[in-house]
Short mmCIF file of C-alpha atoms and ligand atoms in Angstrom, two decimals:
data_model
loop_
_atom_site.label_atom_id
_atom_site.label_comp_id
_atom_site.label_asym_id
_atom_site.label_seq_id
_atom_site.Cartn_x
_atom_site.Cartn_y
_atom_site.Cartn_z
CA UNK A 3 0.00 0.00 0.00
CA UNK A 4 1.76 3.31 -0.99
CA UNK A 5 2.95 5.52 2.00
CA UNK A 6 0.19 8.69 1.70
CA UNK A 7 -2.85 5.63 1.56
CA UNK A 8 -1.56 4.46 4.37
CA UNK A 9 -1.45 7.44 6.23
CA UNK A 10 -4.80 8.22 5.31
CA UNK A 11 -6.31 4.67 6.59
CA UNK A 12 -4.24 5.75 10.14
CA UNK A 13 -6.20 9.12 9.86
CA UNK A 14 -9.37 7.37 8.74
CA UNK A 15 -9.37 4.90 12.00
CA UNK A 16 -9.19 7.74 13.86
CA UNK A 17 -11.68 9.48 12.46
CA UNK A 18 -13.81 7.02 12.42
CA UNK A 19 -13.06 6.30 15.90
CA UNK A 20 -13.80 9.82 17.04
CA UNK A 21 -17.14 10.09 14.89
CA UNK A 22 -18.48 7.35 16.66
CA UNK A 23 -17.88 8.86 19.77
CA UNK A 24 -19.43 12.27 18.83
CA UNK A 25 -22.35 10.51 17.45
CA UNK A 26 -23.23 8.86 20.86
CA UNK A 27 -22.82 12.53 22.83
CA UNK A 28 -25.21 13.69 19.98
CA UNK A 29 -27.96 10.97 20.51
CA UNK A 30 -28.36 12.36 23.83
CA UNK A 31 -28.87 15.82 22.40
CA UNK A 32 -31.00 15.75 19.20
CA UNK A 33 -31.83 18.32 17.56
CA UNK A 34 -34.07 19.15 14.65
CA UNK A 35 -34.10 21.81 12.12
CA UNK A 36 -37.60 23.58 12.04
CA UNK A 37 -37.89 24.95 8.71
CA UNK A 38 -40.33 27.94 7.76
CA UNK A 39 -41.33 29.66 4.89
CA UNK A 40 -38.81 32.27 4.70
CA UNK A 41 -35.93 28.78 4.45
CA UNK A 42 -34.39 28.03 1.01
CA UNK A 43 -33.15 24.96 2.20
CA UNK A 44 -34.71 23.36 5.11
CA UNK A 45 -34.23 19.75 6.92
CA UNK A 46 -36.42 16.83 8.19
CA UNK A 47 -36.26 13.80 9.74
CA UNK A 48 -39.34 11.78 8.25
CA UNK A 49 -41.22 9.51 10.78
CA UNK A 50 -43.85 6.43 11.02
CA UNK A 51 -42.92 4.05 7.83
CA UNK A 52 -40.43 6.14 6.93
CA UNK A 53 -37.88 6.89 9.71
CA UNK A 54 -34.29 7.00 9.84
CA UNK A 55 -34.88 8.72 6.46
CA UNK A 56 -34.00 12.42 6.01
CA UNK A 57 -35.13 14.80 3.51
CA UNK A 58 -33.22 18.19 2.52
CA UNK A 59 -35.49 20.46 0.95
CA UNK A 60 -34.43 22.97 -1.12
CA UNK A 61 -37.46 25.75 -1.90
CA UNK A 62 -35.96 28.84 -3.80
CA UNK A 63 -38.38 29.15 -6.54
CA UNK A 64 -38.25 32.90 -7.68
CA UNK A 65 -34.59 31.71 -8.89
CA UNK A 66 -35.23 27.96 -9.35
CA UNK A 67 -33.44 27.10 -6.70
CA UNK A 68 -30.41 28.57 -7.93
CA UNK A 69 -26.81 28.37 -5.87
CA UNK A 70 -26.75 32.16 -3.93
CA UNK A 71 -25.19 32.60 -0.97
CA UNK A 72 -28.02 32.67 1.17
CA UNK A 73 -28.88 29.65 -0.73
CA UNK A 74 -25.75 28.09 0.24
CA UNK A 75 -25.03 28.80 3.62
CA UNK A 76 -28.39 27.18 4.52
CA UNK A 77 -27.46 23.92 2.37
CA UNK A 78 -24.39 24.26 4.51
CA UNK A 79 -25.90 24.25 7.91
CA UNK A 80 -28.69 21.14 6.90
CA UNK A 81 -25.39 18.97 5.94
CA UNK A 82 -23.95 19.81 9.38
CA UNK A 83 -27.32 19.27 11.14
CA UNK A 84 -27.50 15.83 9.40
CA UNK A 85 -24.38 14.50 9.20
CA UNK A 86 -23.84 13.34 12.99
CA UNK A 87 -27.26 12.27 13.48
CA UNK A 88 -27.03 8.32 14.63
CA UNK A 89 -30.45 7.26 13.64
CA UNK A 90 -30.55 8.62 10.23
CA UNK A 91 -29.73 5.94 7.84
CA UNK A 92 -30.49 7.76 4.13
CA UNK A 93 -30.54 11.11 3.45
CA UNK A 94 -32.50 12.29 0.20
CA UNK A 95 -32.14 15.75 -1.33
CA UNK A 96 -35.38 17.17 -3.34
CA UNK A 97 -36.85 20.50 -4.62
CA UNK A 98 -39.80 21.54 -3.37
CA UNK A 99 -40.33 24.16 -6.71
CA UNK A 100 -42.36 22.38 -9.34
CA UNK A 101 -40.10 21.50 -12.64
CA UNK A 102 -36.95 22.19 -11.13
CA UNK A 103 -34.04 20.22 -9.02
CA UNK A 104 -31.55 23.26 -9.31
CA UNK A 105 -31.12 25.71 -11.64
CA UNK A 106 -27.03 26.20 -10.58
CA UNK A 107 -24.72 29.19 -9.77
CA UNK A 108 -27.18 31.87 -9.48
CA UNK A 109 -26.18 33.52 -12.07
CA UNK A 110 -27.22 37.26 -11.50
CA UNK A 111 -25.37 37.50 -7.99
CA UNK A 112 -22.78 36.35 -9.83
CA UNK A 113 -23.25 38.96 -12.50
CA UNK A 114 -21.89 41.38 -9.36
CA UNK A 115 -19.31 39.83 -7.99
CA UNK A 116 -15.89 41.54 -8.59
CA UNK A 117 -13.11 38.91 -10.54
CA UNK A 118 -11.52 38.72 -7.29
CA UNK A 119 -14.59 37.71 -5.29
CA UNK A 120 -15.46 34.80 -7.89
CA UNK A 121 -12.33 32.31 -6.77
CA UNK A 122 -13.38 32.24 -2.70
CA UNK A 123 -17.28 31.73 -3.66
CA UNK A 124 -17.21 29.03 -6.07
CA UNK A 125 -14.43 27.53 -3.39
CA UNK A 126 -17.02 27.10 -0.50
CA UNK A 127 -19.17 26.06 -2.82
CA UNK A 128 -17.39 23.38 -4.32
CA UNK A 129 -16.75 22.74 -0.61
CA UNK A 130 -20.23 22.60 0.44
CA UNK A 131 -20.95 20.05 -2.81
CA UNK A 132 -17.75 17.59 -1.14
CA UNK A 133 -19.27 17.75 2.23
CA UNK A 134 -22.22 16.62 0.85
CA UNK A 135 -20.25 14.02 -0.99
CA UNK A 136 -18.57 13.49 2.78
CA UNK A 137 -21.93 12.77 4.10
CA UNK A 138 -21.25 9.43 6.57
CA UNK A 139 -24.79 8.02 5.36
CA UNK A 140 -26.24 6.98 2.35
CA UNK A 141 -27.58 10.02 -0.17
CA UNK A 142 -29.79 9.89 -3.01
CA UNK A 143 -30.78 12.74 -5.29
CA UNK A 144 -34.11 13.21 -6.41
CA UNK A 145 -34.51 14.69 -9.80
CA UNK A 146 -37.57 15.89 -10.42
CA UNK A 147 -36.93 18.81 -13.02
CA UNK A 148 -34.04 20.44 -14.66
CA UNK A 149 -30.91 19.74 -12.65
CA UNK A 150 -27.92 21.85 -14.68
CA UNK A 151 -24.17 23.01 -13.90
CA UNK A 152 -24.14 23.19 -10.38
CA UNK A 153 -27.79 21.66 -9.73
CA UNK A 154 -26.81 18.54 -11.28
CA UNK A 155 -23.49 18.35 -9.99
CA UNK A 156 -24.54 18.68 -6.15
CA UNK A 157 -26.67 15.51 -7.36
CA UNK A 158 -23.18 14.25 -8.47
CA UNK A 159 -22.24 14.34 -5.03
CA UNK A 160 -24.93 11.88 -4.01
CA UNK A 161 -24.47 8.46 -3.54
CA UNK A 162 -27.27 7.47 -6.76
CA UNK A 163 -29.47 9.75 -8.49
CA UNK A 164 -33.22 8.92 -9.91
CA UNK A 165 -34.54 11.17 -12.25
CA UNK A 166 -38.60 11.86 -13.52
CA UNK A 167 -38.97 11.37 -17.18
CA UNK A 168 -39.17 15.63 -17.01
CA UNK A 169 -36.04 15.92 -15.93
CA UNK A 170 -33.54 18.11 -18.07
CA UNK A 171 -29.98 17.75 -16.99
CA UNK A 172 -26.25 18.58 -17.94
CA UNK A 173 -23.27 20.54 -16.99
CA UNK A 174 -24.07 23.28 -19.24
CA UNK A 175 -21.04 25.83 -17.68
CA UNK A 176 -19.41 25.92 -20.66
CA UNK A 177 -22.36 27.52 -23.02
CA UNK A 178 -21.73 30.29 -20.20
CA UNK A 179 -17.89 30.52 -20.55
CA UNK A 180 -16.74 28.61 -17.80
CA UNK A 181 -16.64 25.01 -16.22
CA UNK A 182 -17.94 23.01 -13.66
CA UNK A 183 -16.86 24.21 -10.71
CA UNK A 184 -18.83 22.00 -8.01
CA UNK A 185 -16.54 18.99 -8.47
CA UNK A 186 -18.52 18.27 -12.03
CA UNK A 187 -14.98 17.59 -13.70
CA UNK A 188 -14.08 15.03 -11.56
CA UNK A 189 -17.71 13.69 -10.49
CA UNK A 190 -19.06 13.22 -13.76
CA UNK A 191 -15.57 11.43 -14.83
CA UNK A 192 -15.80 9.10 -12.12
CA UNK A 193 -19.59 8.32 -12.84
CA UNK A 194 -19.42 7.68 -16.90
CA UNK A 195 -16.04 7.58 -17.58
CA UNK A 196 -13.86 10.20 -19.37
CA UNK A 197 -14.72 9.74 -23.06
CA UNK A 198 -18.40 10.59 -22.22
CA UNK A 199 -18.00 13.26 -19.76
CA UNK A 200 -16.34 15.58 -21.65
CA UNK A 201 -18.59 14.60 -24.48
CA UNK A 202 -21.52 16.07 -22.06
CA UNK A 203 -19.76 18.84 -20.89
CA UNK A 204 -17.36 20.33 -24.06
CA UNK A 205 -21.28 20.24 -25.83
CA UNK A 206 -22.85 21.41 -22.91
CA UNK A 207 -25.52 18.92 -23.93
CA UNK A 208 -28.77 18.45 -21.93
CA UNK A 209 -30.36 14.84 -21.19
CA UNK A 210 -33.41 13.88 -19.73
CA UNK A 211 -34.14 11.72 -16.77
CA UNK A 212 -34.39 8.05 -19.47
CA UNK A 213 -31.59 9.54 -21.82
CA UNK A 214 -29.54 9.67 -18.15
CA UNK A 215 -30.38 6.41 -17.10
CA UNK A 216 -29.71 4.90 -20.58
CA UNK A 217 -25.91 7.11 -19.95
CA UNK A 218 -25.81 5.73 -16.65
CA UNK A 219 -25.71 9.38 -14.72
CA UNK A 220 -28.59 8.23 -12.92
CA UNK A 221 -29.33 4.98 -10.86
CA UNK A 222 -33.64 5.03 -12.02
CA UNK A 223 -35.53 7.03 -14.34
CA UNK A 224 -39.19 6.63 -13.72
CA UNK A 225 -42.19 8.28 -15.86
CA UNK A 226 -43.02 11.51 -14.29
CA UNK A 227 -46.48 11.83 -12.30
CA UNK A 228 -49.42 14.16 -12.06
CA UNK A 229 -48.40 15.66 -8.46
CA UNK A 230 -45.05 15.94 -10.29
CA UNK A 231 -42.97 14.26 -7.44
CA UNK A 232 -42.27 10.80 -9.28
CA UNK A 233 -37.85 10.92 -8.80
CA UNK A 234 -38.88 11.83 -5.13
CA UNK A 235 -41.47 8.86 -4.72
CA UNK A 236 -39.04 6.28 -6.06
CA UNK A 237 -36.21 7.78 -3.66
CA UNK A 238 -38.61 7.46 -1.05
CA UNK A 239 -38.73 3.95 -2.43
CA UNK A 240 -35.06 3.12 -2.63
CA UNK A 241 -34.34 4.26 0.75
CA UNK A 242 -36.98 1.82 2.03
CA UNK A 243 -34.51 -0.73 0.49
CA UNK A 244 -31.87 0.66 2.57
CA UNK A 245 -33.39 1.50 5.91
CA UNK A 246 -33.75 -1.95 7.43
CA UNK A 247 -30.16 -3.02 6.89
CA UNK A 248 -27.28 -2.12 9.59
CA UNK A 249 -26.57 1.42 9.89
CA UNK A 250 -22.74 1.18 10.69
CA UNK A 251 -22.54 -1.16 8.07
CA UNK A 252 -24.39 1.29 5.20
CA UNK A 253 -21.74 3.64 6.52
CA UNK A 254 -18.80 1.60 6.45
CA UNK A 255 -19.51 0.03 2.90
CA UNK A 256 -20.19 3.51 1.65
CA UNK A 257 -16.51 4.87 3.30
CA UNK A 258 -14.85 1.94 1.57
CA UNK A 259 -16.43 2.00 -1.64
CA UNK A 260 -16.29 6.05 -2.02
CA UNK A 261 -12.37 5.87 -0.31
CA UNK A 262 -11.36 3.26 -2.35
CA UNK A 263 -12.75 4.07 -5.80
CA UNK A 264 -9.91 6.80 -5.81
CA UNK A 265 -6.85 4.70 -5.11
CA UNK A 266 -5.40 1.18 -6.63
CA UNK A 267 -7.24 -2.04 -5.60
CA UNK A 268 -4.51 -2.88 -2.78
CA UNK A 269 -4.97 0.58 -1.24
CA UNK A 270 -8.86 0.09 -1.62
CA UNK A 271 -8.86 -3.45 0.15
CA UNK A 272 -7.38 -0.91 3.04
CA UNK A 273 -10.05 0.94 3.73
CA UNK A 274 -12.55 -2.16 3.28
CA UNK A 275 -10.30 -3.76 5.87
CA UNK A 276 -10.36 -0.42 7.28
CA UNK A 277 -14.76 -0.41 7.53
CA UNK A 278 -14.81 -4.28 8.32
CA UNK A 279 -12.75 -3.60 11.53
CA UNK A 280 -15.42 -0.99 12.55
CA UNK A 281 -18.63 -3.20 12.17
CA UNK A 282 -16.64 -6.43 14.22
CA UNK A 283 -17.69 -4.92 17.55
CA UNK A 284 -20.87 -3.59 16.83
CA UNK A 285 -24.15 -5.43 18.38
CA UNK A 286 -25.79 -4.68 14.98
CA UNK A 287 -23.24 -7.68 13.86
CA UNK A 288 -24.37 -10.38 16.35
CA UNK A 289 -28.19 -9.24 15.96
CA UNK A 290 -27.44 -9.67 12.26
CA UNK A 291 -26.12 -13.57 12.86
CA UNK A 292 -28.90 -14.03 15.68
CA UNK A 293 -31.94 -12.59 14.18
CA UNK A 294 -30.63 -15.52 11.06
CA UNK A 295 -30.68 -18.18 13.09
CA UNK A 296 -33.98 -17.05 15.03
CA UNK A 297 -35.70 -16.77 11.62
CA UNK A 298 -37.02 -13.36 12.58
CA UNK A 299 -35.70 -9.25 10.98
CA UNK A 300 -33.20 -8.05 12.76
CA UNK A 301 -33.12 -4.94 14.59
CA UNK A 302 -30.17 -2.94 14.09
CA UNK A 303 -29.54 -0.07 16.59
CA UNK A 304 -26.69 1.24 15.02
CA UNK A 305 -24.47 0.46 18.00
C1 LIG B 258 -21.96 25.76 -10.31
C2 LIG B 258 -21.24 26.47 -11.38
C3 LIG B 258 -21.77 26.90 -12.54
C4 LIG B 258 -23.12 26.76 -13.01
O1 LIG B 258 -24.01 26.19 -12.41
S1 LIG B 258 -23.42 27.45 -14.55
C5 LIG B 258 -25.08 26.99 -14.87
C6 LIG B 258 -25.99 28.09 -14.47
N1 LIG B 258 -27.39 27.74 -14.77
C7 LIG B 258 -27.95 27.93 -15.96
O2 LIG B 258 -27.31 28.29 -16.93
C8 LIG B 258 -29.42 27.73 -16.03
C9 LIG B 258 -30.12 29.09 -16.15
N2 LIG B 258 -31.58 28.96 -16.12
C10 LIG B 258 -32.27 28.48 -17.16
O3 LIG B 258 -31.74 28.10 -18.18
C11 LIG B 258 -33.74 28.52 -17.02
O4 LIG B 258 -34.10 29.43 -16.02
C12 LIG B 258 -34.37 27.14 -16.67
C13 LIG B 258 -33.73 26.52 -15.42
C14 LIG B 258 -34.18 26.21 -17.87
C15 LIG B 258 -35.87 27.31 -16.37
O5 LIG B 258 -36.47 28.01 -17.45
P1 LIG B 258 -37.94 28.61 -17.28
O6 LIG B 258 -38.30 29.21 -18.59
O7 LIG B 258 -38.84 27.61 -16.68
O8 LIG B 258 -37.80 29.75 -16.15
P2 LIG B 258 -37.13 31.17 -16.27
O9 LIG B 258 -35.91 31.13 -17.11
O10 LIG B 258 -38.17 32.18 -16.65
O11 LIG B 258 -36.65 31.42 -14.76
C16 LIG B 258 -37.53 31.90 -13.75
C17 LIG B 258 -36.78 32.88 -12.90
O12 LIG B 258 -35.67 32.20 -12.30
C18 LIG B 258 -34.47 32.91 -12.61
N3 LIG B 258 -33.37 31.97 -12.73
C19 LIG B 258 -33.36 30.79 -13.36
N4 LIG B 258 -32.16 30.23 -13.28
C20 LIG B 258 -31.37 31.08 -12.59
C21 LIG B 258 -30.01 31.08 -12.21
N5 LIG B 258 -29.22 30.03 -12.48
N6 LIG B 258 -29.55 32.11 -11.52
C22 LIG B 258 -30.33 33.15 -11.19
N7 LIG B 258 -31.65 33.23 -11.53
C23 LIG B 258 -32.15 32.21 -12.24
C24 LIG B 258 -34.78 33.56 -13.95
O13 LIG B 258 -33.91 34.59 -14.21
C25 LIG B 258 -36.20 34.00 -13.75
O14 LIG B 258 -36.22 35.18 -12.98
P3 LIG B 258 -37.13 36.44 -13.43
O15 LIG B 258 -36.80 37.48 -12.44
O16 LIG B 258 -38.54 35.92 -13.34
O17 LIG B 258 -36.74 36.76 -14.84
C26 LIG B 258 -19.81 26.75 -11.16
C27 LIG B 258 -19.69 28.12 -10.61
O18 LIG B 258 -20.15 28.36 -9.47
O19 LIG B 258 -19.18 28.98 -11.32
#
């Protein structure tokens, strides 16, 4: 294993080590983000059939939901909200505005930013994007709408994507003179391969939600409804898949499989070694064996 991977899978146990620990001082302590209906972004945990799934909401429609900083900084503080919460096992982001994920960089504060201002926004934004990507549990984009530059590549940063039949994506920067700038290079890339992604984003071409599955940008394309929520509904849907399962585990196969899909196979069998090590003294692992042999679901408490 080359000596910087290795270094990171010391950091990573750490890590790992320490975010368990925060996560049980936050359990006693939960909190929940009320939203209201002055909130561009806004947070909930969902309940009855559907706990341990979270839903970030992003409601901007007089710019469709387009990347300002007010915009922003509220993504910003659902992530942090979310990300430390124990009992959360998927987290799904969706528009509330009809026809629209996210319409990307808003483009008219942009319009007055100085040159020298433009560098340190799109920064924290492309941070805010790899947080997201950071998240420890499972994400899933819904795209209901048109999803472009930024919009689509925040749903880049998601674990899997499903799109409505409606949906109009692509990573359009360059028909505005500039690139992706939300990780889209590197995201897209990583999702279809080179040969196609700069395909998409040298033409600047938009897809729709089938067209993307068919390209494999998105994990389920589904024929849009009348209520016009079909991407969210079969989110919804896919999480339900996920939710029963182990909750370390979800977490640990998603560190090793996002960790690892950036280094060699040997360095990648670290961090899966890495994850393993963390699930071996969970109770979620002998409830997994013992709810087997009792013929019965398990119960996973994410301990
Ligand atoms: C992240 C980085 C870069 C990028 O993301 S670049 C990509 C920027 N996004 C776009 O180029 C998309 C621009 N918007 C559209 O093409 C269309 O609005 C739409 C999304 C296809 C929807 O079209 P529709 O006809 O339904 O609606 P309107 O065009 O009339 O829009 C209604 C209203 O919303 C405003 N608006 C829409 N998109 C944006 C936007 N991106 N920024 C700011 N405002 C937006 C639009 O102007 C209308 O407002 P009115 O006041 O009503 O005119 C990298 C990096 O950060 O650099």
């Amino acid at each position: 294993m080359a000596a910087s991977v290795l270094c990171r899978v010391q950091r990573l146990r750490k890590d790992l080590f320490l975010s368990v620990s925060r996560c049980s001082v936050l359990l006693k302590n939960t909190y929940l983000v009320k939203s209201n209906e002055t909130d561009e972004c806004s947070l909930e945990f969902l309940e009855g059939d559907n706990e341990g799934i979270a839903v970030i909401s992003m409601n901007r429609p007089k710019a469709k939901n387009s990347l300002g900083k007010v915009f922003l900084s509220q993504f910003q503080g659902c992530i942090n909200n979310v990300k430390f919460e124990k009992n959360i096992r998927v987290l799904i982001i969706r528009s509330m505005v009809p026809g629209v994920f996210c319409a990307g960089a808003d483009l008219k504060e942009r319009a007055k930013m100085t040159n020298e201002e433009v560098g340190p926004f799109v920064a924290g934004l492309r941070q805010s994007v790899t947080d997201l990507a950071n998240i420890p549990m499972p994400t899933i984009a819904a795209i209901d709408g048109y999803a472009l530059g930024g919009g689509l590549e925040m749903s880049l940063a998601c674990d899997m994507r499903t799109a409505s039949s409606n949906a109009k994506m692509g990573l359009v920067e360059t028909k505005r003179g500039i690139i992706p700038g939300g990780g889209g290079t590197q995201r897209l890339t990583r999702v279809v391969g080179p040969a196609l992604a700069k395909e998409l984003i040298f033409t600047a071409r938009m897809f729709d939600g089938h067209e993307a599955a068919k390209l494999g940008v998105v994990n389920h394309s589904v024929d849009q409804n009348d209520a016009g929520d079909a991407a969210y509904q079969r989110a919804v849907e896919l999480a339900l898949e996920i939710t029963p399962n182990g909750p370390v585990a979800l977490r640990m196969a998603k560190m090793a499989i996002s960790k690892g899909s950036d280094v060699d196979l040997t360095s990648g069998m670290g961090f899966e070694e890495c994850g393993y090590a963390q699930v071996i003294p969970t109770k979620d692992r002998i409830e997994g064996m013992k709810s087997f042999i009792e013929k019965r679901a398990p119960v996973y408490k994410g301990e």
